[in-house]
XYZ file of C-alpha atoms in Angstrom:
372
model
C 23.395 -13.843 4.290
C 26.999 -12.929 3.576
C 27.828 -16.392 2.208
C 25.018 -16.105 -0.379
C 26.240 -12.647 -1.339
C 29.821 -13.834 -1.797
C 28.600 -16.663 -4.008
C 26.496 -14.231 -6.058
C 29.495 -11.932 -6.554
C 31.619 -14.873 -7.680
C 29.004 -16.043 -10.176
C 28.524 -12.544 -11.595
C 32.267 -12.065 -12.027
C 32.518 -15.387 -13.862
C 29.985 -14.265 -16.448
C 31.608 -10.895 -17.205
C 35.181 -9.725 -17.555
C 34.728 -6.681 -15.315
C 31.805 -5.421 -13.211
C 31.730 -1.950 -11.579
C 31.404 -2.030 -7.800
C 28.394 0.305 -7.984
C 26.572 -2.153 -10.255
C 27.278 -5.055 -7.912
C 26.034 -2.972 -4.982
C 22.810 -2.133 -6.817
C 22.120 -5.705 -7.892
C 22.805 -7.147 -4.443
C 21.114 -4.248 -2.597
C 24.079 -3.330 -0.417
C 26.504 -0.419 -0.251
C 29.626 -0.085 -2.382
C 31.696 -0.252 0.803
C 30.136 -3.639 1.602
C 31.045 -4.878 -1.882
C 34.700 -3.961 -1.328
C 34.674 -5.755 2.032
C 33.214 -8.819 0.316
C 35.954 -8.662 -2.321
C 38.549 -8.666 0.470
C 36.840 -11.717 1.967
C 36.942 -13.567 -1.367
C 40.599 -12.676 -1.812
C 41.406 -13.929 1.694
C 39.684 -17.217 0.805
C 42.010 -17.709 -2.157
C 39.807 -16.394 -4.954
C 41.968 -14.393 -7.431
C 39.796 -11.268 -7.451
C 41.050 -7.723 -7.789
C 39.727 -4.164 -8.243
C 40.782 -1.559 -10.795
C 40.184 2.136 -10.260
C 39.322 4.730 -12.866
C 36.536 5.496 -15.304
C 36.617 2.038 -16.871
C 37.557 0.228 -13.699
C 35.709 -2.410 -11.785
C 36.082 -5.750 -10.059
C 37.485 -8.715 -11.991
C 38.690 -12.289 -11.663
C 42.051 -13.330 -13.066
C 41.587 -14.592 -16.654
C 40.884 -18.309 -16.849
C 39.698 -18.718 -13.268
C 36.540 -20.807 -12.943
C 34.872 -22.639 -10.115
C 32.145 -25.254 -10.168
C 29.271 -24.225 -7.939
C 26.825 -27.028 -7.187
C 25.422 -25.784 -3.891
C 21.926 -25.033 -5.153
C 19.230 -24.896 -2.492
C 15.872 -26.638 -2.902
C 13.979 -23.388 -3.765
C 16.676 -22.477 -6.328
C 16.400 -25.878 -7.978
C 12.610 -25.600 -8.033
C 12.808 -22.151 -9.634
C 15.012 -23.449 -12.463
C 12.582 -26.199 -13.419
C 9.462 -24.011 -13.178
C 10.809 -21.533 -15.750
C 11.147 -24.124 -18.480
C 7.855 -23.876 -20.319
C 8.103 -24.106 -24.129
C 7.079 -21.222 -26.357
C 9.930 -18.761 -25.928
C 12.529 -21.513 -26.292
C 10.729 -22.974 -29.306
C 10.659 -19.631 -31.124
C 14.402 -19.291 -30.589
C 15.113 -22.874 -31.647
C 16.376 -23.785 -28.194
C 14.083 -26.669 -27.258
C 16.766 -29.344 -27.577
C 19.369 -27.156 -25.892
C 16.967 -26.505 -23.010
C 16.326 -30.204 -22.493
C 20.036 -30.966 -22.547
C 20.819 -28.140 -20.120
C 18.174 -29.293 -17.666
C 19.488 -32.837 -17.730
C 22.958 -31.533 -16.902
C 21.590 -29.360 -14.091
C 19.634 -32.312 -12.716
C 22.791 -34.437 -12.704
C 24.712 -31.711 -10.874
C 22.047 -31.147 -8.228
C 22.602 -32.525 -4.751
C 20.708 -35.817 -4.511
C 18.230 -34.564 -1.844
C 17.039 -31.743 -4.157
C 16.438 -33.781 -7.312
C 12.913 -34.990 -6.405
C 11.899 -31.414 -5.563
C 13.124 -30.081 -8.909
C 11.438 -32.868 -10.853
C 8.178 -32.436 -8.969
C 8.123 -28.682 -9.665
C 8.046 -29.252 -13.437
C 5.076 -31.631 -13.024
C 3.067 -29.613 -10.511
C 3.398 -26.052 -11.898
C 2.384 -25.120 -15.440
C 2.942 -21.678 -16.965
C 0.796 -20.900 -20.023
C 1.707 -17.457 -21.413
C -1.186 -17.307 -23.909
C -4.329 -15.315 -23.224
C -7.751 -16.926 -23.200
C -9.308 -17.318 -26.654
C -6.141 -15.942 -28.242
C -6.559 -18.084 -31.359
C -3.756 -19.543 -33.446
C -0.551 -17.515 -33.485
C 1.138 -16.605 -36.747
C 4.429 -18.356 -37.431
C 7.338 -16.076 -36.586
C 10.863 -16.503 -37.922
C 13.270 -14.906 -35.450
C 16.483 -16.218 -37.008
C 17.594 -12.979 -38.701
C 16.586 -10.878 -35.691
C 18.449 -13.191 -33.340
C 21.557 -13.092 -35.533
C 21.582 -9.292 -35.586
C 21.053 -9.106 -31.822
C 23.921 -11.436 -30.967
C 26.371 -10.209 -33.616
C 25.670 -6.500 -32.978
C 24.717 -5.752 -36.593
C 22.213 -3.325 -38.041
C 18.979 -4.638 -39.544
C 17.033 -3.706 -42.665
C 13.350 -4.337 -42.070
C 10.273 -4.464 -44.248
C 7.615 -3.739 -41.635
C 3.843 -3.366 -41.828
C 2.329 -1.082 -39.209
C -1.051 -1.904 -37.661
C -3.841 -0.947 -40.057
C -1.464 -0.284 -42.955
C -1.914 -2.047 -46.294
C 1.751 -1.999 -47.287
C 5.040 -2.571 -45.510
C 7.623 0.173 -45.104
C 11.420 -0.101 -45.155
C 13.566 0.801 -42.142
C 17.175 0.434 -41.068
C 17.364 -0.065 -37.313
C 19.867 -0.646 -34.513
C 18.614 -3.596 -32.418
C 18.918 -3.865 -28.632
C 17.272 -7.248 -28.307
C 14.117 -9.365 -28.404
C 11.293 -9.286 -25.857
C 8.529 -11.880 -25.418
C 5.465 -10.319 -23.780
C 2.256 -12.307 -23.234
C 3.336 -14.772 -25.915
C 4.112 -12.103 -28.526
C 7.651 -11.356 -29.705
C 8.906 -7.797 -30.179
C 12.129 -6.346 -31.558
C 13.385 -3.383 -29.542
C 15.541 -1.155 -31.729
C 16.567 2.432 -32.389
C 15.485 4.103 -35.606
C 17.438 7.296 -36.245
C 18.465 7.288 -32.587
C 14.897 6.977 -31.264
C 13.650 3.793 -29.542
C 10.981 1.889 -31.439
C 8.990 -1.301 -30.918
C 8.532 -3.706 -33.850
C 6.107 -6.593 -33.513
C 7.839 -9.669 -34.924
C 4.788 -11.106 -36.681
C 4.477 -7.877 -38.723
C 8.052 -8.032 -40.025
C 7.715 -9.167 -43.637
C 11.443 -9.393 -44.236
C 14.594 -8.863 -42.144
C 18.136 -8.627 -43.517
C 21.271 -8.512 -41.371
C 23.703 -5.924 -42.713
C 27.480 -5.797 -42.392
C 27.305 -2.473 -40.554
C 27.951 -2.512 -36.802
C 25.069 -1.523 -34.583
C 24.876 2.103 -33.387
C 23.198 1.961 -30.011
C 22.931 4.940 -27.674
C 25.786 4.848 -25.126
C 24.878 3.346 -21.772
C 21.450 2.083 -22.883
C 20.685 -1.614 -22.421
C 17.723 -3.669 -23.619
C 15.948 -3.414 -20.248
C 16.283 0.391 -20.278
C 14.917 0.761 -23.812
C 12.065 -1.680 -23.097
C 10.971 0.128 -19.951
C 10.901 3.458 -21.778
C 8.804 1.995 -24.598
C 6.505 0.229 -22.164
C 5.860 3.446 -20.269
C 5.036 5.128 -23.566
C 2.350 2.518 -24.216
C 0.904 2.305 -20.717
C 1.180 5.944 -19.635
C -0.386 7.734 -22.560
C -1.778 11.205 -21.760
C -5.432 11.282 -20.758
C -7.408 13.941 -22.638
C -10.919 12.659 -21.892
C -12.085 11.427 -18.495
C -15.272 9.403 -18.636
C -17.541 8.729 -15.682
C -19.706 5.673 -16.246
C -21.645 3.019 -14.378
C -21.244 -0.738 -14.797
C -23.669 -3.491 -13.810
C -22.098 -5.310 -10.873
C -22.307 -8.826 -12.418
C -20.146 -7.582 -15.309
C -17.620 -5.627 -13.246
C -14.917 -8.321 -13.273
C -15.080 -8.622 -17.058
C -15.057 -4.819 -17.422
C -11.967 -4.484 -15.222
C -10.087 -7.174 -17.135
C -10.746 -5.538 -20.497
C -10.452 -1.851 -19.545
C -8.318 -2.253 -16.412
C -5.300 -0.210 -17.535
C -7.557 2.811 -18.196
C -9.353 2.743 -14.842
C -8.864 5.156 -11.981
C -7.410 3.668 -8.794
C -10.705 3.577 -6.903
C -14.093 2.068 -7.702
C -17.175 2.997 -5.718
C -19.607 0.123 -5.255
C -23.227 1.142 -4.815
C -24.312 -1.892 -2.783
C -27.813 -1.612 -1.230
C -26.888 -4.312 1.319
C -23.521 -2.809 2.328
C -24.883 -1.569 5.688
C -25.591 -5.156 6.730
C -21.902 -6.100 6.753
C -19.992 -2.828 6.848
C -20.316 0.842 7.656
C -22.232 3.035 5.182
C -20.074 4.212 2.325
C -17.628 1.319 2.601
C -15.876 0.327 -0.592
C -15.928 -3.297 -1.688
C -12.304 -4.445 -1.630
C -13.059 -7.001 -4.319
C -13.877 -4.184 -6.718
C -10.423 -2.657 -6.694
C -9.089 -2.626 -10.253
C -5.988 -4.619 -11.079
C -3.220 -4.113 -13.618
C -4.116 -7.303 -15.483
C -5.576 -6.417 -18.865
C -6.217 -9.502 -20.974
C -7.701 -8.666 -24.349
C -10.756 -10.857 -23.853
C -12.669 -12.501 -21.067
C -15.284 -15.215 -20.958
C -18.378 -14.303 -18.889
C -19.257 -16.876 -16.253
C -22.254 -17.588 -14.048
C -20.315 -16.560 -10.957
C -22.242 -13.378 -10.127
C -21.972 -12.237 -6.506
C -24.734 -9.673 -7.051
C -27.212 -12.398 -8.003
C -26.297 -14.389 -4.889
C -26.856 -11.319 -2.712
C -30.269 -10.738 -4.303
C -31.332 -14.369 -3.812
C -30.264 -14.217 -0.161
C -32.245 -11.068 0.404
C -35.374 -12.518 -1.176
C -35.046 -15.675 0.957
C -35.071 -13.470 4.066
C -38.232 -11.704 2.954
C -36.579 -8.538 1.681
C -37.271 -7.020 -1.709
C -34.476 -7.213 -4.251
C -32.798 -3.958 -5.294
C -33.835 -2.470 -8.615
C -30.256 -2.722 -9.856
C -26.733 -2.767 -8.513
C -24.248 -0.513 -10.271
C -20.581 0.332 -9.877
C -19.424 3.847 -10.705
C -16.095 3.983 -12.534
C -13.837 6.588 -14.104
C -11.952 5.779 -17.289
C -9.366 7.853 -19.144
C -8.979 8.026 -22.930
C -6.634 9.854 -25.291
C -9.518 11.089 -27.472
C -13.294 11.044 -27.690
C -13.297 8.555 -30.565
C -11.481 5.971 -28.454
C -14.440 5.799 -26.060
C -16.294 3.686 -28.645
C -14.584 0.785 -26.911
C -17.309 1.006 -24.262
C -19.992 0.008 -26.771
C -18.781 -3.608 -26.632
C -20.419 -3.906 -23.200
C -23.883 -3.085 -24.571
C -26.394 -2.092 -21.900
C -24.098 -3.253 -19.086
C -22.225 0.063 -19.211
C -23.733 3.548 -19.329
C -21.660 6.713 -19.685
C -22.794 9.396 -17.264
C -20.490 12.204 -18.353
C -19.128 14.110 -20.222
C -21.934 14.955 -22.629
C -19.722 14.862 -25.725
C -18.876 11.199 -25.042
C -22.556 10.337 -24.599
C -23.244 12.058 -27.926
C -20.379 10.204 -29.630
C -21.618 6.805 -28.434
C -25.242 7.617 -29.287
C -24.273 8.642 -32.816
C -22.158 5.519 -33.304
C -24.912 3.264 -31.951
C -27.432 4.923 -34.283
C -25.116 4.348 -37.238
C -24.766 0.675 -36.297
C -28.533 0.314 -35.903
C -29.106 1.937 -39.284
C -26.681 -0.473 -40.910
C -28.459 -3.509 -39.521
C -31.897 -2.055 -40.129
C -31.478 -2.010 -43.898
C -32.579 -4.857 -46.162
C -29.065 -6.245 -46.415
C -25.370 -5.379 -46.518
C -24.579 -2.062 -48.146
C-alpha cells in the first residue's frame, strides 16, 4: 500500500542523513520514478523532504525534523517481541538495554495490540543452538565491538583451526555476525575479506588507525561473499553411494550441503501408491545442515515392512536410497565412515579404496593389545 511505503520512506530518512533514490527503490521494491512521486506526496503533506542531484545526491529530511510514529500493526508488534531471544544481546552486553527498549515499545503500542505482543513472547521460543552442541566457550566481544563502531583497525592474535599457536594480524573490520549461535568477525586482511571466529581470538587490540575498508562494500556484502566461499567450494570428487532408508533423515541433516538436488528412493512398495519410478518427496534434501543429529525410532521403512507382513506379503531384503555427494578431495570422503554399515560407497573405486584402507587402519588400531 502507498501509505505503508510513505511511512517506510519517512522512517528510513530519519535514520540516515541522505539516502539515494535508487537504494530506496531497491529496498521498497518499486521504481525510482515511484520513489520521486512518493517524495512529492510527503512534501505536499508538510514533511520537509527534498532531493539533491549529483554523484553524492539523494533524498533527505531537513536537519532536526523528527516525527513520532506509533501506528504499529498487530503483526509488526508481534514480530518485534518474537525477535528478542537472549544470546546475541547477552554477548553484546545489551540485555538490560533490550528489556528497557521493549518496555518503552510496549508503552507506545496502541492498547489493542499490547496483548498480542505480550503473547508472542510467551508462545514462540527461538533457540539458536544446535542439538548436543555442548557448552559454549566464553567470548569477549568488547574490543571487536569498539573497533566496529568507532571504525578503527584491529590487531588480532588468532588461532586457526588445527593450529597449535596463534598468529598476529592487523585487520579492517566490517562488523560482527552471529550464525547458529557462533560469533564471527568479518574483516579485510590486506584488502581481502576474511572470517575470524570470535572464540579463537586470543587477544584483540583496537588501534588508533582509521579502518581501511574497500569502497562501497558493506558488512552484508562481505558476509555473503565469504559465505559463498564456504558453501560453494569446488567439487573435485563426486561420490555415488547408497544409504539405508531408516537413516536417510540423519544422513541428509549431516551431509545435506554436499548432496545433489535429487535423491532416488528404491522403494519396493512404491507401485502400490504411485507410478513406477516415482520419487519420494520426503526424501528431497534440504539446506539444513546441523552438525549432529540424534537417531530416533521414527523409521517409516520399518512401518512399511510391518504393514506388508501384516497383509501376508514378504518383507523386502533391504530398502536403500541412492545419493550423490560432492567432495573437494578424496581424503574428505572419510566423513562417510561415521555412518558405519548404513552407508556404502558404490563409486568411484578410488573412494572405496580410501575408505577400505582407513577402516582397516582403524580395525588394526583396535585389534592390538592396547593403545599404541
